[in-house]
CSV table of C-alpha atoms in Angstrom, one decimal:
chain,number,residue,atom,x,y,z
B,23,UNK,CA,170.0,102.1,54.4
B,24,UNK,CA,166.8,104.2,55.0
B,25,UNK,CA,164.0,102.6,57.1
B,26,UNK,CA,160.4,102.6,55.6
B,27,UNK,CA,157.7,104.8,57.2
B,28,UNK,CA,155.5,103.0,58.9
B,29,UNK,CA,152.3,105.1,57.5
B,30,UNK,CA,150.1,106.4,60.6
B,31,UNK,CA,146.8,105.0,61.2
B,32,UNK,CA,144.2,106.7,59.3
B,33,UNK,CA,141.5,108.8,61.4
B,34,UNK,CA,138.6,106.2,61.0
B,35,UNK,CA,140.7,103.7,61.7
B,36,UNK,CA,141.5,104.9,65.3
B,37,UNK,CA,137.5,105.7,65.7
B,38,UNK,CA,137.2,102.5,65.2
B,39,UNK,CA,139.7,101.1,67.8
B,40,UNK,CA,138.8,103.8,70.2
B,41,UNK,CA,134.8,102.5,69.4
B,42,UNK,CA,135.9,98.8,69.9
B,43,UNK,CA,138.1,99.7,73.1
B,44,UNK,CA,135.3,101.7,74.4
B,45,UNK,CA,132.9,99.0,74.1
B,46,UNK,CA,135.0,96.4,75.6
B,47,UNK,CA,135.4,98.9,78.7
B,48,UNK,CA,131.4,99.2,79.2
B,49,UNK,CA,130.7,95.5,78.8
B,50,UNK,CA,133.2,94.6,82.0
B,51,UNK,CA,132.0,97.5,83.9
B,52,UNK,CA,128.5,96.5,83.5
B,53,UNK,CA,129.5,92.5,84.1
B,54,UNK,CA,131.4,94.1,87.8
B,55,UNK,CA,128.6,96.0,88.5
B,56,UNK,CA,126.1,92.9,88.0
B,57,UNK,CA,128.7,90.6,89.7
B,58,UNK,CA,129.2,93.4,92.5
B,59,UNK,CA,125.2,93.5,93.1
B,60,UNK,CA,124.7,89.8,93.2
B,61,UNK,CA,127.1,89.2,95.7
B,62,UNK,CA,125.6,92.2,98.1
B,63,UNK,CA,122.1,90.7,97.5
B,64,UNK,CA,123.3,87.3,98.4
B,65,UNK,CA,125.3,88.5,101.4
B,66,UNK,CA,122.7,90.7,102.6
B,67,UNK,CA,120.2,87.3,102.1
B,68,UNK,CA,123.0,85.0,103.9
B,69,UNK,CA,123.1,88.1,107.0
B,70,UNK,CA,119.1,87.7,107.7
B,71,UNK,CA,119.1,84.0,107.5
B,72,UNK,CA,121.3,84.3,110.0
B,73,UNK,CA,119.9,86.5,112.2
B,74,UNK,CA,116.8,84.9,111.6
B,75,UNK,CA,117.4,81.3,112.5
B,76,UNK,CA,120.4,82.1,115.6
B,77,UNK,CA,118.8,85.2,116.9
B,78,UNK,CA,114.7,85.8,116.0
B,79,UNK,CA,113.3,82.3,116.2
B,80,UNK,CA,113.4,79.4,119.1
B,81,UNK,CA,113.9,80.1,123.3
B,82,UNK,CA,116.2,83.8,122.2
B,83,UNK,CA,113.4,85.4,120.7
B,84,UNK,CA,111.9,86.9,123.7
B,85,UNK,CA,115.2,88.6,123.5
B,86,UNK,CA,116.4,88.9,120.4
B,87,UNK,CA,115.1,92.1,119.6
B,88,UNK,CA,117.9,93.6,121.9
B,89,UNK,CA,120.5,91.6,120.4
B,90,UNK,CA,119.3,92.9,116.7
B,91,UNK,CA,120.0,96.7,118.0
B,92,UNK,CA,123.2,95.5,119.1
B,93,UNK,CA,124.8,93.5,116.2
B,94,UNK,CA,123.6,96.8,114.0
B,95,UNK,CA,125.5,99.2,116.2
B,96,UNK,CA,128.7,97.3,116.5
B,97,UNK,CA,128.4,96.8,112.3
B,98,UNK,CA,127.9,99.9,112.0
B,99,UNK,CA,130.9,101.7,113.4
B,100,UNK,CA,132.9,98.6,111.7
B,101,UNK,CA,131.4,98.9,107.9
B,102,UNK,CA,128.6,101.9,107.8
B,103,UNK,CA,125.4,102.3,107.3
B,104,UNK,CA,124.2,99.6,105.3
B,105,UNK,CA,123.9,97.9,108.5
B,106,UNK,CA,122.0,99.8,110.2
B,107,UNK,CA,119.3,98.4,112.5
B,108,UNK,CA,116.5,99.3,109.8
B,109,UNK,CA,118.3,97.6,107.3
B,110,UNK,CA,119.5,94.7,109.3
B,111,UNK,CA,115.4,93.6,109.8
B,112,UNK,CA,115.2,93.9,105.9
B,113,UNK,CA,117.4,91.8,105.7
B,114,UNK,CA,115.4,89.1,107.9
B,115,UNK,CA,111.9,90.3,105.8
B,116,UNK,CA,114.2,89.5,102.7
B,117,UNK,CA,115.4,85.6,104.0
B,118,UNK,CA,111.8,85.2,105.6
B,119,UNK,CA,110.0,86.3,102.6
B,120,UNK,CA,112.9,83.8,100.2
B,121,UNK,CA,113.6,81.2,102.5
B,122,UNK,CA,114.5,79.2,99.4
B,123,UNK,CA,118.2,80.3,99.0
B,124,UNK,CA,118.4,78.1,94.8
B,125,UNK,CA,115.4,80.7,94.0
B,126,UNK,CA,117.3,83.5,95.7
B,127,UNK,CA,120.3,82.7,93.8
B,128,UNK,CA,118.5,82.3,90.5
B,129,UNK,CA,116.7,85.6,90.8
B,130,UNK,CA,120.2,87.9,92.0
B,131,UNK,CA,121.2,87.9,88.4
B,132,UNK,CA,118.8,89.9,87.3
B,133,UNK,CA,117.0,91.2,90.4
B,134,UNK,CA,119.1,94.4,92.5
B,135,UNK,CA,118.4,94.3,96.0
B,136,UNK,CA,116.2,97.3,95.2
B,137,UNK,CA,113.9,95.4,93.3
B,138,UNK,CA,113.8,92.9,96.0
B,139,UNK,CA,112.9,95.4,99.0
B,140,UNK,CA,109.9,96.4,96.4
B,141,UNK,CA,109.0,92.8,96.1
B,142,UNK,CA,109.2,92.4,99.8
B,143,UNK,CA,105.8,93.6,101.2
B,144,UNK,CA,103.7,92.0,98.8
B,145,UNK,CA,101.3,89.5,101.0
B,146,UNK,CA,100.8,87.0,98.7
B,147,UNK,CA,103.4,84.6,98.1
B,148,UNK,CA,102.0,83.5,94.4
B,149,UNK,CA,101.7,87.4,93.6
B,150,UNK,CA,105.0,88.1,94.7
B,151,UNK,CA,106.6,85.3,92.7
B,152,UNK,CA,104.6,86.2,89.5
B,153,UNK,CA,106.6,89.8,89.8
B,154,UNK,CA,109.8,88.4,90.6
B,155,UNK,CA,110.0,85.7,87.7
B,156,UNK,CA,108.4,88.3,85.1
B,157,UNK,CA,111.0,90.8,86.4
B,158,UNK,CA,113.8,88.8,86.0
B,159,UNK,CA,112.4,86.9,82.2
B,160,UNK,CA,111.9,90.3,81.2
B,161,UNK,CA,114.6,92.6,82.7
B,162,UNK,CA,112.3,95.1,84.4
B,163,UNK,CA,113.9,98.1,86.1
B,164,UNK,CA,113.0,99.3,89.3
B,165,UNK,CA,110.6,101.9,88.1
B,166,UNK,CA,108.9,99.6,85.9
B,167,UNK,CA,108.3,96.9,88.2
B,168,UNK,CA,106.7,99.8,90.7
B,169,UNK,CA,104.7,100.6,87.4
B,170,UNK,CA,103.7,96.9,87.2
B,171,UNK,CA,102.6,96.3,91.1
B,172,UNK,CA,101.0,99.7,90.7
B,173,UNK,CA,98.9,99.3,87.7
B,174,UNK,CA,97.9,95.6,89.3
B,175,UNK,CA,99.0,93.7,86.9
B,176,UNK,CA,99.3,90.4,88.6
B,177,UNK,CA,95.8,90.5,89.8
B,178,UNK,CA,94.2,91.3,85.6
B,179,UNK,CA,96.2,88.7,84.1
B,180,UNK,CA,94.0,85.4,83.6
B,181,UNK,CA,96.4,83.5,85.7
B,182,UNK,CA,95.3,84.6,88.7
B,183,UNK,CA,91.9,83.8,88.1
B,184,UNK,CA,92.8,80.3,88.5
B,185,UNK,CA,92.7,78.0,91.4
B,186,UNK,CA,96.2,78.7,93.5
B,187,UNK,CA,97.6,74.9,92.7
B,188,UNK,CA,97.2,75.9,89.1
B,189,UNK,CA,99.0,79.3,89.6
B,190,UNK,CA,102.1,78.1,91.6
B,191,UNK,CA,102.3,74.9,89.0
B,192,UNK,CA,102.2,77.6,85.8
B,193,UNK,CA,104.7,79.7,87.8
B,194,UNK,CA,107.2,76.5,88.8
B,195,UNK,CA,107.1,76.1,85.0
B,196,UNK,CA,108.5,79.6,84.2
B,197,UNK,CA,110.4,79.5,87.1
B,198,UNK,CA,112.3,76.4,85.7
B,199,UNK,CA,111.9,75.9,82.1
B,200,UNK,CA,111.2,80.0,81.2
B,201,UNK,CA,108.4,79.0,79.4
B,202,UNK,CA,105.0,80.9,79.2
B,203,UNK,CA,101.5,80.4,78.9
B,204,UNK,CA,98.6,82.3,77.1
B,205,UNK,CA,97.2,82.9,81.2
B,206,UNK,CA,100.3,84.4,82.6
B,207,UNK,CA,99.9,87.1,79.2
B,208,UNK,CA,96.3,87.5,78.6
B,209,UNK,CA,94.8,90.3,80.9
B,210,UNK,CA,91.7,91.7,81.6
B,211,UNK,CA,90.6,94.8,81.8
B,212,UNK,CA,93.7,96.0,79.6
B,213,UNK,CA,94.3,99.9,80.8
B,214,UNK,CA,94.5,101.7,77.6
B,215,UNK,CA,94.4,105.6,79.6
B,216,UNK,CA,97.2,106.4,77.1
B,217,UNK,CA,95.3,106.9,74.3
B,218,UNK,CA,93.9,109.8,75.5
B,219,UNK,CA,90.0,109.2,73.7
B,220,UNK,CA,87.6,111.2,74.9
B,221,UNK,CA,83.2,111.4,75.4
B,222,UNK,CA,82.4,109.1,72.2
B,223,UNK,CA,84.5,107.5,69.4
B,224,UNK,CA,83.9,104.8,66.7
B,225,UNK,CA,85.9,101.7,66.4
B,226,UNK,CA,88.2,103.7,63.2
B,227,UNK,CA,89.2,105.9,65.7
B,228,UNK,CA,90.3,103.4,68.5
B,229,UNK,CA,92.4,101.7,65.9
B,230,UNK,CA,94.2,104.5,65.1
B,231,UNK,CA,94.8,105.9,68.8
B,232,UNK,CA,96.2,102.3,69.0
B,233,UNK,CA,98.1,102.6,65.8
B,234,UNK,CA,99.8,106.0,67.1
B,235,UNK,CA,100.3,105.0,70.6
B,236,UNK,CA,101.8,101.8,69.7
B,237,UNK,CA,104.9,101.9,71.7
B,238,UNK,CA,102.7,102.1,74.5
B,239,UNK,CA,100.0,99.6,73.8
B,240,UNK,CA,102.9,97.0,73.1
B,241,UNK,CA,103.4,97.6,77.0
B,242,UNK,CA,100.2,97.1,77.8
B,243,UNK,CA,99.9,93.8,75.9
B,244,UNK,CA,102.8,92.4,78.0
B,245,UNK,CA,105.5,90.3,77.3
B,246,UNK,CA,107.2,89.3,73.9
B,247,UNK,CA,104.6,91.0,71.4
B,248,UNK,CA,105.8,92.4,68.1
B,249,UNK,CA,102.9,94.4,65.7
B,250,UNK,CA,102.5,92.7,62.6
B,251,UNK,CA,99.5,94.4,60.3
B,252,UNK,CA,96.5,96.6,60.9
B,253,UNK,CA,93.4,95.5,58.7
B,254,UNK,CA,95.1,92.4,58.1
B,255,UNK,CA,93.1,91.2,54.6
B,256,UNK,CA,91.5,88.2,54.6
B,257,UNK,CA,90.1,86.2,51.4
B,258,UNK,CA,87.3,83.9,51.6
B,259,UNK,CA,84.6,82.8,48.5
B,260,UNK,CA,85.9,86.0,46.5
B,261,UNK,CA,84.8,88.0,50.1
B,262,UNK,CA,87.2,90.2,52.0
B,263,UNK,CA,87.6,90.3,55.4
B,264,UNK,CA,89.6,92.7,57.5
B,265,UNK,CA,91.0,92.0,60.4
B,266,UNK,CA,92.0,94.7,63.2
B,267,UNK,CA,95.4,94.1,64.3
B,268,UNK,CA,97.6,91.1,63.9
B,269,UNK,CA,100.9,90.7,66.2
B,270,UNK,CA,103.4,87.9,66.7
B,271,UNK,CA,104.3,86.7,70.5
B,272,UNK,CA,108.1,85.6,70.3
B,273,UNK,CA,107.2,84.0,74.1
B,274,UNK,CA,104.2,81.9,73.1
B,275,UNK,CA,105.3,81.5,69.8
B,276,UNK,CA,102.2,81.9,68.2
B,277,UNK,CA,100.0,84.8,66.1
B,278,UNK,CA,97.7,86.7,68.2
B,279,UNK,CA,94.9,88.5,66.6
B,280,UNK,CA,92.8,91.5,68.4
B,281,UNK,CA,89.4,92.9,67.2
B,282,UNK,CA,88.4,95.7,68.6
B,283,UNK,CA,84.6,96.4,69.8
B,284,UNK,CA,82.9,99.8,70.7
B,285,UNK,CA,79.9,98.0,72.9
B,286,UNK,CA,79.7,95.2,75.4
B,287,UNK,CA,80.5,91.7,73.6
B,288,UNK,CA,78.3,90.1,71.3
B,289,UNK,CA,78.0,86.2,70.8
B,290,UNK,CA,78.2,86.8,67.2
B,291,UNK,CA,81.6,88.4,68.2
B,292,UNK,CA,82.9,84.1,68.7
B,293,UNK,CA,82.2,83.1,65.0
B,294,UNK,CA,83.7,85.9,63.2
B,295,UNK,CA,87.5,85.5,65.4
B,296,UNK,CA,87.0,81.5,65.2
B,297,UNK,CA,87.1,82.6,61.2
B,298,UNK,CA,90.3,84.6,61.3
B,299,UNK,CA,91.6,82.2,63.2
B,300,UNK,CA,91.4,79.1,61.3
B,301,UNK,CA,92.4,81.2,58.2
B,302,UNK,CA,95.4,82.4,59.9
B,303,UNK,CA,96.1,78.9,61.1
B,304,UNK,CA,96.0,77.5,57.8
B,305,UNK,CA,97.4,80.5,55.7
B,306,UNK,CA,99.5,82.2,58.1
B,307,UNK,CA,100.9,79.9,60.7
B,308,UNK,CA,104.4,78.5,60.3
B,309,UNK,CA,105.2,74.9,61.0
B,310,UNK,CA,107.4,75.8,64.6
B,311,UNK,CA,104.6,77.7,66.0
B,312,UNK,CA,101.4,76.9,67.9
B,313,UNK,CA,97.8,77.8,66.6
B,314,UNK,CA,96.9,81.2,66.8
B,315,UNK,CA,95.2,82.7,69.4
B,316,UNK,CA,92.2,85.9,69.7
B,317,UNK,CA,91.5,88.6,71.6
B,318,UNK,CA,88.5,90.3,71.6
B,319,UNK,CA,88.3,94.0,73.4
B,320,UNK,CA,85.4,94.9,74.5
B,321,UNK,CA,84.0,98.2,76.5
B,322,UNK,CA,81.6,95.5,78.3
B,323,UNK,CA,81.0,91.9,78.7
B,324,UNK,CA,78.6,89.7,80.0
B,325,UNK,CA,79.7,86.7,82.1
B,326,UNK,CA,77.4,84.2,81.8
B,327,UNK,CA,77.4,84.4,77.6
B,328,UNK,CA,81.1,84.2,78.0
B,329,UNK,CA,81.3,81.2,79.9
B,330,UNK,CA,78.3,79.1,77.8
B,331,UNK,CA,80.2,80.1,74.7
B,332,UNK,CA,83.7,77.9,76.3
B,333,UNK,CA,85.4,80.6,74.3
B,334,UNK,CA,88.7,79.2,75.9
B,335,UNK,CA,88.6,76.1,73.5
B,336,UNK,CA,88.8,78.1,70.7
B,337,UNK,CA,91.8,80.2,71.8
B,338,UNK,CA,89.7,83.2,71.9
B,339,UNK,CA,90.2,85.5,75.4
B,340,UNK,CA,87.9,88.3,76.1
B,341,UNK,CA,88.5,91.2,77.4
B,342,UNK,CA,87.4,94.9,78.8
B,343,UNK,CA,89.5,97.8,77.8
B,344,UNK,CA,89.6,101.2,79.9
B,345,UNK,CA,90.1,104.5,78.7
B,346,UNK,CA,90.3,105.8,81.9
B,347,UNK,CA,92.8,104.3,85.1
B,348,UNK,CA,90.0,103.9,87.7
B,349,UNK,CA,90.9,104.7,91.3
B,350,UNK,CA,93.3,101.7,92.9
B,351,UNK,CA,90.4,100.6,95.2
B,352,UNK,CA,87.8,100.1,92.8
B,353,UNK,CA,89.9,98.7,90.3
B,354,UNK,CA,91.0,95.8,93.2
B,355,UNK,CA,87.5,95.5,94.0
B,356,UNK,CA,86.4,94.7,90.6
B,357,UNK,CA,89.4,92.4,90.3
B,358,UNK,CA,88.2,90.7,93.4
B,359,UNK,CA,84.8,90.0,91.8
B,360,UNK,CA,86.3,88.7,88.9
B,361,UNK,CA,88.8,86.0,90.4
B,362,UNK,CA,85.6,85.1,92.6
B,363,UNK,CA,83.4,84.6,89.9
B,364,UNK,CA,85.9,82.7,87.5
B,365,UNK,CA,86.7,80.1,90.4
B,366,UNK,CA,83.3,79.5,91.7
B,367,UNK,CA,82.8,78.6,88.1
B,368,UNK,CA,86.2,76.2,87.8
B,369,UNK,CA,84.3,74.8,90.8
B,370,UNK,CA,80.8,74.5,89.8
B,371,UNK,CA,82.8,72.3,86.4
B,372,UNK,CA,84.5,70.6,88.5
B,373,UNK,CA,81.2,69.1,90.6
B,374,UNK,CA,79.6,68.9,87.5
B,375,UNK,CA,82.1,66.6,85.5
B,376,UNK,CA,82.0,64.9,88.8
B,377,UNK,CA,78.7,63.6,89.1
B,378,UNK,CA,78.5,62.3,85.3
């Protein structure tokens, strides 16, 4: 009796085990390596709330400083390094700085305890948690969140131009529910230095800097955006109408169109996106998604027009755009102006609805 061959595997079906096997290998690595990180972030969180409540707080402090130097030593020559005395007080900054150990754990699944000694010397507690949720909803790397802090991005979104209650409720709402608002995307001035346009240049040629740089511009716009059309065409009474650029915001959920401006802002500038955005709202919009919103970029704006207009009722957000990245400190002065002026102005409502 002869046995059958059993015929060998052919050669793309081995590639495709050895692909399959391959994959499966990278997927647990990169679930250890996520599970390895969370644990060291949490232990080195659990190791400076300890030190922070038993050693640096209450009647030891006066001498806690000397037991600090001590604990590191002795950890040292038992586990390495990593506990050094330097890294020891991180580890307190780290449990001061996110006393709330639910957040903590939230944030460890997406946040290396890299990101978090970036996070760490930020002052303000709402700025801080703005980077640290937007980190972790959008999986920022450590170089990119530097990018972010860098570039201020925190301080020109429209959020933080709001009174703080408002900015830690919108932020307790991502935090929570991972749903965003037009303030925590919107921006203003959007930094646009990539497009490299230089002296003078018509509106044409903004569009297509944009159009060619677009990778980068999608950065710039923040969260979620996806490009949808350039001149969008729009028929009204037998007219066409063009509009700039038309993109989709999977994290709003909505269609956001942008007209681009060579010039400061022009009232007339309100009517013509209110247009394009009732059309897209009635043409365009599907039945899951909110009503469209506008921006308008500008190389100038006037304050004063911008508030009388209540452009915000309409959806429509106006905005600078720079060609140039100004030096840090003018940029956070100007930013500082800004937030100023926008919540004297919440204020000055607020007294006014008050005394009808």
């Amino acid at each position: 009796m002869t046995r059958r061959k059993v015929p060998a595997p052919s050669v793309p079906a081995s590639g495709a085990l050895l692909g399959d096997i391959r994959a499966l290998i990278y997927a647990a690595r990169q679930r250890a390596a996520v599970a390895v990180n969370s644990e060291l972030s949490m232990l080195y969180w659990r190791i400076g709330q300890r030190i922070h409540t038993q050693v640096l707080s209450g009647q030891r402090a006066g001498y806690g400083e000397e037991i600090v130097s001590t604990l590191a030593a002795q950890l040292v020559r038992d586990y390495g390094g990593s506990f050094a005395e330097k890294n020891l007080r991180r580890m307190v900054q780290f449990a001061s700085t996110f006393p709330d150990e639910q957040i903590v754990v939230s944030l460890i699944r997406q946040l290396s305890w890299t990101h978090f000694i970036v996070l760490i010397p930020l002052k303000d507690p709402l700025q801080r948690e703005y980077y640290a949720q937007m980190c972790s909803l959008e999986g920022w790397s450590v170089r990119t969140l530097r990018e972010r802090i860098d570039s201020m991005l925190y301080e020109r979104t429209a959020l933080s131009q709001q009174p703080q209650a408002m900015i830690a409720q919108e932020l307790a709402t991502l935090r929570d529910a991972q749903r965003m608002s037009p303030s925590l995307v919107m921006r203003d001035p959007y930094i646009l230095d990539f497009l490299s346009l230089r002296d003078t240049w018509q509106e044409t040629d903004l569009e297509s800097a944009i159009i060619r740089e677009m990778e980068s511009f999608l950065l710039e716009l923040g969260a979620g955006f996806t490009f949808v059309a350039r001149q969008k065409r729009i028929q009204l009474d037998g007219e066409d109408f063009h509009l700039d650029l038309l993109f989709y915001n999977r994290k709003l959920r909505r269609l956001v169109a942008i007209e681009l401006k060579v010039g400061e802002f022009k009232a007339a500038y309100k009517g013509q996106m209110e247009l394009y955005l009732r059309w897209l709202d009635k043409f365009e919009r599907e039945q899951e998604e909110a009503s469209p919103l506008g921006i308008i970029l500008c190389t100038g704006k006037k304050a004063e027009q911008i508030e009388l207009l209540e452009l915000d009722k309409s959806g429509i957000h106006v905005a600078e755009y720079l060609t140039t990245l100004p030096p840090r400190e003018l940029l956070a002065e100007r930013l500082q102006q800004a937030t100023a002026r926008a919540r004297l102005q919440i204020e000055q409502r607020g007294d006014s609805k008050g005394k009808r």
